[in-house]
mmCIF file of N, CA and C in Angstrom:
data_model
loop_
_atom_site.group_PDB
_atom_site.id
_atom_site.type_symbol
_atom_site.label_atom_id
_atom_site.label_comp_id
_atom_site.label_asym_id
_atom_site.label_seq_id
_atom_site.Cartn_x
_atom_site.Cartn_y
_atom_site.Cartn_z
ATOM 1 N N ARG A 19 7.044 15.242 10.797
ATOM 2 C CA ARG A 19 5.391 13.990 11.988
ATOM 3 C C ARG A 19 7.244 13.302 11.622
ATOM 4 N N LEU A 20 7.728 13.129 10.481
ATOM 5 C CA LEU A 20 9.509 12.439 10.842
ATOM 6 C C LEU A 20 10.264 12.837 11.870
ATOM 7 N N LYS A 21 10.157 13.904 11.921
ATOM 8 C CA LYS A 21 11.827 14.412 13.309
ATOM 9 C C LYS A 21 10.711 14.480 15.000
ATOM 10 N N GLU A 22 9.043 14.056 14.437
ATOM 11 C CA GLU A 22 9.211 14.047 15.710
ATOM 12 C C GLU A 22 9.036 12.817 16.428
ATOM 13 N N ALA A 23 8.481 11.577 15.378
ATOM 14 C CA ALA A 23 9.354 10.665 15.363
ATOM 15 C C ALA A 23 11.028 9.807 15.701
ATOM 16 N N LYS A 24 10.549 10.921 15.139
ATOM 17 C CA LYS A 24 13.178 10.289 14.987
ATOM 18 C C LYS A 24 13.204 10.917 16.693
ATOM 19 N N ALA A 25 12.615 11.981 17.508
ATOM 20 C CA ALA A 25 13.250 11.878 18.095
ATOM 21 C C ALA A 25 11.993 11.140 19.383
ATOM 22 N N LEU A 26 11.018 10.468 18.713
ATOM 23 C CA LEU A 26 11.261 9.582 19.939
ATOM 24 C C LEU A 26 11.403 8.769 19.856
ATOM 25 N N TYR A 27 11.967 8.026 19.004
ATOM 26 C CA TYR A 27 12.517 6.589 18.868
ATOM 27 C C TYR A 27 13.636 6.489 18.662
ATOM 28 N N GLU A 28 14.583 7.496 19.653
ATOM 29 C CA GLU A 28 15.717 7.724 21.046
ATOM 30 C C GLU A 28 15.828 8.339 22.234
ATOM 31 N N LYS A 29 14.191 9.005 22.421
ATOM 32 C CA LYS A 29 13.838 8.507 23.663
ATOM 33 C C LYS A 29 13.784 6.998 24.017
ATOM 34 N N ILE A 30 13.302 5.935 23.289
ATOM 35 C CA ILE A 30 13.238 5.598 24.095
ATOM 36 C C ILE A 30 13.917 4.819 23.786
ATOM 37 N N LEU A 31 15.001 3.999 23.410
ATOM 38 C CA LEU A 31 16.178 3.940 22.983
ATOM 39 C C LEU A 31 16.965 4.010 23.798
ATOM 40 N N THR A 32 16.316 5.682 24.809
ATOM 41 C CA THR A 32 17.898 5.721 25.662
ATOM 42 C C THR A 32 17.489 5.453 27.398
ATOM 43 N N ARG A 33 15.755 5.538 27.068
ATOM 44 C CA ARG A 33 15.663 4.725 27.938
ATOM 45 C C ARG A 33 15.284 3.246 28.480
ATOM 46 N N VAL A 34 14.965 2.789 27.139
ATOM 47 C CA VAL A 34 14.641 1.597 27.208
ATOM 48 C C VAL A 34 16.585 0.447 26.059
ATOM 49 N N PRO A 35 17.197 0.603 25.861
ATOM 50 C CA PRO A 35 19.012 0.269 24.580
ATOM 51 C C PRO A 35 18.148 -1.256 23.707
ATOM 52 N N SER A 36 17.524 -1.960 24.775
ATOM 53 C CA SER A 36 17.277 -3.363 24.848
ATOM 54 C C SER A 36 15.893 -3.021 23.444
ATOM 55 N N HIS A 37 15.083 -1.824 23.136
ATOM 56 C CA HIS A 37 13.297 -2.340 22.054
ATOM 57 C C HIS A 37 14.090 -2.631 21.517
ATOM 58 N N ALA A 38 13.723 -3.347 20.846
ATOM 59 C CA ALA A 38 13.958 -4.063 18.942
ATOM 60 C C ALA A 38 12.952 -3.039 17.949
ATOM 61 N N GLU A 39 11.878 -2.879 18.480
ATOM 62 C CA GLU A 39 11.249 -2.236 17.456
ATOM 63 C C GLU A 39 11.475 -1.172 16.666
ATOM 64 N N ALA A 40 12.103 0.090 19.069
ATOM 65 C CA ALA A 40 12.131 0.758 18.385
ATOM 66 C C ALA A 40 13.993 1.007 17.440
ATOM 67 N N SER A 41 14.573 0.298 18.155
ATOM 68 C CA SER A 41 15.923 -0.213 16.575
ATOM 69 C C SER A 41 15.749 -0.089 15.413
ATOM 70 N N TYR A 42 15.193 -0.287 15.104
ATOM 71 C CA TYR A 42 14.439 -0.947 13.907
ATOM 72 C C TYR A 42 13.271 0.148 13.086
ATOM 73 N N ASN A 43 12.419 0.467 13.588
ATOM 74 C CA ASN A 43 11.945 1.906 13.095
ATOM 75 C C ASN A 43 12.474 2.462 12.874
ATOM 76 N N LEU A 44 13.784 3.049 14.148
ATOM 77 C CA LEU A 44 14.747 4.147 14.178
ATOM 78 C C LEU A 44 15.812 3.917 11.964
ATOM 79 N N ALA A 45 15.825 3.104 12.849
ATOM 80 C CA ALA A 45 17.161 2.127 11.070
ATOM 81 C C ALA A 45 17.008 2.751 10.382
ATOM 82 N N LEU A 46 14.511 1.939 9.811
ATOM 83 C CA LEU A 46 14.098 3.350 8.882
ATOM 84 C C LEU A 46 13.901 4.161 7.892
ATOM 85 N N LEU A 47 14.054 5.346 9.296
ATOM 86 C CA LEU A 47 13.939 6.702 9.312
ATOM 87 C C LEU A 47 15.230 6.931 9.390
ATOM 88 N N LEU A 48 16.490 6.719 9.334
ATOM 89 C CA LEU A 48 17.625 6.924 9.822
ATOM 90 C C LEU A 48 18.405 6.385 8.054
ATOM 91 N N GLU A 49 17.457 5.041 7.724
ATOM 92 C CA GLU A 49 17.596 5.110 6.081
ATOM 93 C C GLU A 49 17.388 5.955 5.056
ATOM 94 N N ASP A 50 16.708 6.698 5.368
ATOM 95 C CA ASP A 50 15.525 6.584 4.506
ATOM 96 C C ASP A 50 15.402 8.108 4.334
ATOM 97 N N GLU A 51 16.414 8.889 5.230
ATOM 98 C CA GLU A 51 17.784 10.642 5.742
ATOM 99 C C GLU A 51 18.616 10.001 4.427
ATOM 100 N N GLY A 52 19.519 9.245 4.620
ATOM 101 C CA GLY A 52 20.285 8.516 3.837
ATOM 102 C C GLY A 52 21.772 8.447 4.628
ATOM 103 N N ASN A 53 21.055 8.711 5.930
ATOM 104 C CA ASN A 53 22.246 8.368 7.063
ATOM 105 C C ASN A 53 22.582 6.533 7.172
ATOM 106 N N ILE A 54 23.383 6.138 6.086
ATOM 107 C CA ILE A 54 23.421 4.815 5.936
ATOM 108 C C ILE A 54 24.487 3.748 7.070
ATOM 109 N N ASP A 55 25.292 4.333 7.794
ATOM 110 C CA ASP A 55 26.084 3.419 8.432
ATOM 111 C C ASP A 55 24.519 3.789 9.801
ATOM 112 N N SER A 56 24.460 4.364 10.711
ATOM 113 C CA SER A 56 23.342 4.757 11.290
ATOM 114 C C SER A 56 22.110 3.805 11.187
ATOM 115 N N ALA A 57 21.747 3.558 10.224
ATOM 116 C CA ALA A 57 20.419 2.764 9.754
ATOM 117 C C ALA A 57 21.481 1.469 9.697
ATOM 118 N N VAL A 58 22.116 1.246 9.469
ATOM 119 C CA VAL A 58 23.037 -0.190 9.683
ATOM 120 C C VAL A 58 22.952 -0.854 11.000
ATOM 121 N N GLN A 59 24.261 0.428 11.804
ATOM 122 C CA GLN A 59 24.366 0.328 13.166
ATOM 123 C C GLN A 59 22.181 -0.833 14.176
ATOM 124 N N PHE A 60 21.719 0.057 14.058
ATOM 125 C CA PHE A 60 20.461 -0.106 14.012
ATOM 126 C C PHE A 60 19.918 -1.321 13.719
ATOM 127 N N TYR A 61 19.867 -1.515 12.916
ATOM 128 C CA TYR A 61 19.516 -2.223 12.394
ATOM 129 C C TYR A 61 19.899 -3.764 12.471
ATOM 130 N N ARG A 62 21.187 -3.742 13.047
ATOM 131 C CA ARG A 62 22.206 -4.783 13.942
ATOM 132 C C ARG A 62 21.540 -5.017 15.189
ATOM 133 N N ARG A 63 21.139 -3.603 16.065
ATOM 134 C CA ARG A 63 20.653 -3.971 17.139
ATOM 135 C C ARG A 63 19.750 -4.524 16.949
ATOM 136 N N PHE A 64 18.329 -4.887 16.065
ATOM 137 C CA PHE A 64 17.645 -5.347 16.124
ATOM 138 C C PHE A 64 17.469 -6.729 16.193
ATOM 139 N N VAL A 65 18.621 -6.814 15.383
ATOM 140 C CA VAL A 65 18.303 -8.272 14.519
ATOM 141 C C VAL A 65 19.499 -9.059 16.082
ATOM 142 N N LYS A 66 19.694 -8.511 16.488
ATOM 143 C CA LYS A 66 20.448 -8.748 17.934
ATOM 144 C C LYS A 66 19.390 -8.579 18.879
ATOM 145 N N MET A 67 17.943 -8.142 18.927
ATOM 146 C CA MET A 67 17.711 -7.732 19.999
ATOM 147 C C MET A 67 16.281 -8.523 19.332
ATOM 148 N N GLY A 68 16.016 -9.103 18.473
ATOM 149 C CA GLY A 68 14.148 -9.172 17.338
ATOM 150 C C GLY A 68 14.504 -10.649 17.490
ATOM 151 N N ALA A 69 15.182 -11.106 16.698
ATOM 152 C CA ALA A 69 15.697 -12.483 16.290
ATOM 153 C C ALA A 69 15.025 -12.983 16.655
ATOM 154 N N ILE A 70 14.234 -13.323 18.201
ATOM 155 C CA ILE A 70 13.827 -14.372 18.697
ATOM 156 C C ILE A 70 12.075 -14.106 18.300
ATOM 157 N N SER A 71 12.099 -12.440 18.669
ATOM 158 C CA SER A 71 10.386 -11.885 18.871
ATOM 159 C C SER A 71 9.531 -11.824 17.557
ATOM 160 N N HIS A 72 11.218 -11.303 16.439
ATOM 161 C CA HIS A 72 10.438 -11.523 15.431
ATOM 162 C C HIS A 72 11.005 -12.170 14.642
ATOM 163 N N PRO A 73 11.078 -13.314 14.150
ATOM 164 C CA PRO A 73 12.044 -13.791 13.415
ATOM 165 C C PRO A 73 11.830 -13.083 12.321
ATOM 166 N N SER A 74 10.900 -14.133 11.258
ATOM 167 C CA SER A 74 10.632 -13.195 9.944
ATOM 168 C C SER A 74 11.313 -11.621 9.815
ATOM 169 N N LEU A 75 10.956 -10.743 10.384
ATOM 170 C CA LEU A 75 11.158 -9.571 10.166
ATOM 171 C C LEU A 75 13.387 -9.515 10.620
ATOM 172 N N ALA A 76 13.598 -10.396 11.454
ATOM 173 C CA ALA A 76 14.757 -9.932 11.775
ATOM 174 C C ALA A 76 15.623 -11.185 9.931
ATOM 175 N N SER A 77 14.960 -11.059 9.459
ATOM 176 C CA SER A 77 14.850 -12.344 8.478
ATOM 177 C C SER A 77 15.449 -11.956 7.244
ATOM 178 N N LYS A 78 14.265 -10.371 7.312
ATOM 179 C CA LYS A 78 14.143 -8.968 6.790
ATOM 180 C C LYS A 78 15.748 -8.428 6.174
ATOM 181 N N VAL A 79 15.774 -8.180 8.168
ATOM 182 C CA VAL A 79 16.569 -6.818 7.923
ATOM 183 C C VAL A 79 17.897 -7.824 7.776
ATOM 184 N N ARG A 80 17.940 -8.850 7.757
ATOM 185 C CA ARG A 80 19.421 -9.357 7.274
ATOM 186 C C ARG A 80 19.790 -9.318 6.369
ATOM 187 N N ASN A 81 18.594 -9.101 5.078
ATOM 188 C CA ASN A 81 19.131 -9.270 4.246
ATOM 189 C C ASN A 81 18.766 -7.865 3.179
ATOM 190 N N ARG A 82 18.381 -6.848 4.161
ATOM 191 C CA ARG A 82 19.306 -5.125 3.694
ATOM 192 C C ARG A 82 19.835 -5.451 4.152
ATOM 193 N N LEU A 83 20.173 -5.813 5.721
ATOM 194 C CA LEU A 83 22.530 -5.550 5.666
ATOM 195 C C LEU A 83 22.328 -5.368 5.271
ATOM 196 N N GLN A 84 22.847 -6.966 4.266
ATOM 197 C CA GLN A 84 23.501 -6.900 3.638
ATOM 198 C C GLN A 84 23.350 -6.291 2.278
ATOM 199 N N ALA A 85 22.579 -6.660 1.756
ATOM 200 C CA ALA A 85 21.877 -5.269 0.531
ATOM 201 C C ALA A 85 22.992 -4.061 0.756
ATOM 202 N N LEU A 86 22.835 -3.464 2.236
ATOM 203 C CA LEU A 86 23.922 -1.709 2.270
ATOM 204 C C LEU A 86 25.135 -2.008 2.708
ATOM 205 N N GLU A 87 25.733 -2.954 2.657
ATOM 206 C CA GLU A 87 27.115 -2.697 3.267
ATOM 207 C C GLU A 87 27.921 -3.740 1.973
#
């Protein structure tokens, strides 16, 4: 199911690159897989696009980015 979810998020981002939630969820999956560099990339995208619509989560993601970098 994780492979299906990952493929879905990638498909969404191909069609709508500014989709903040898909970026965040894909980052979570990538981090879980141990693909930290890619996870960081998608966490950054989420913060850039989701800061206004999801300020609390964006703050948590910024903290997570600091821990990963």
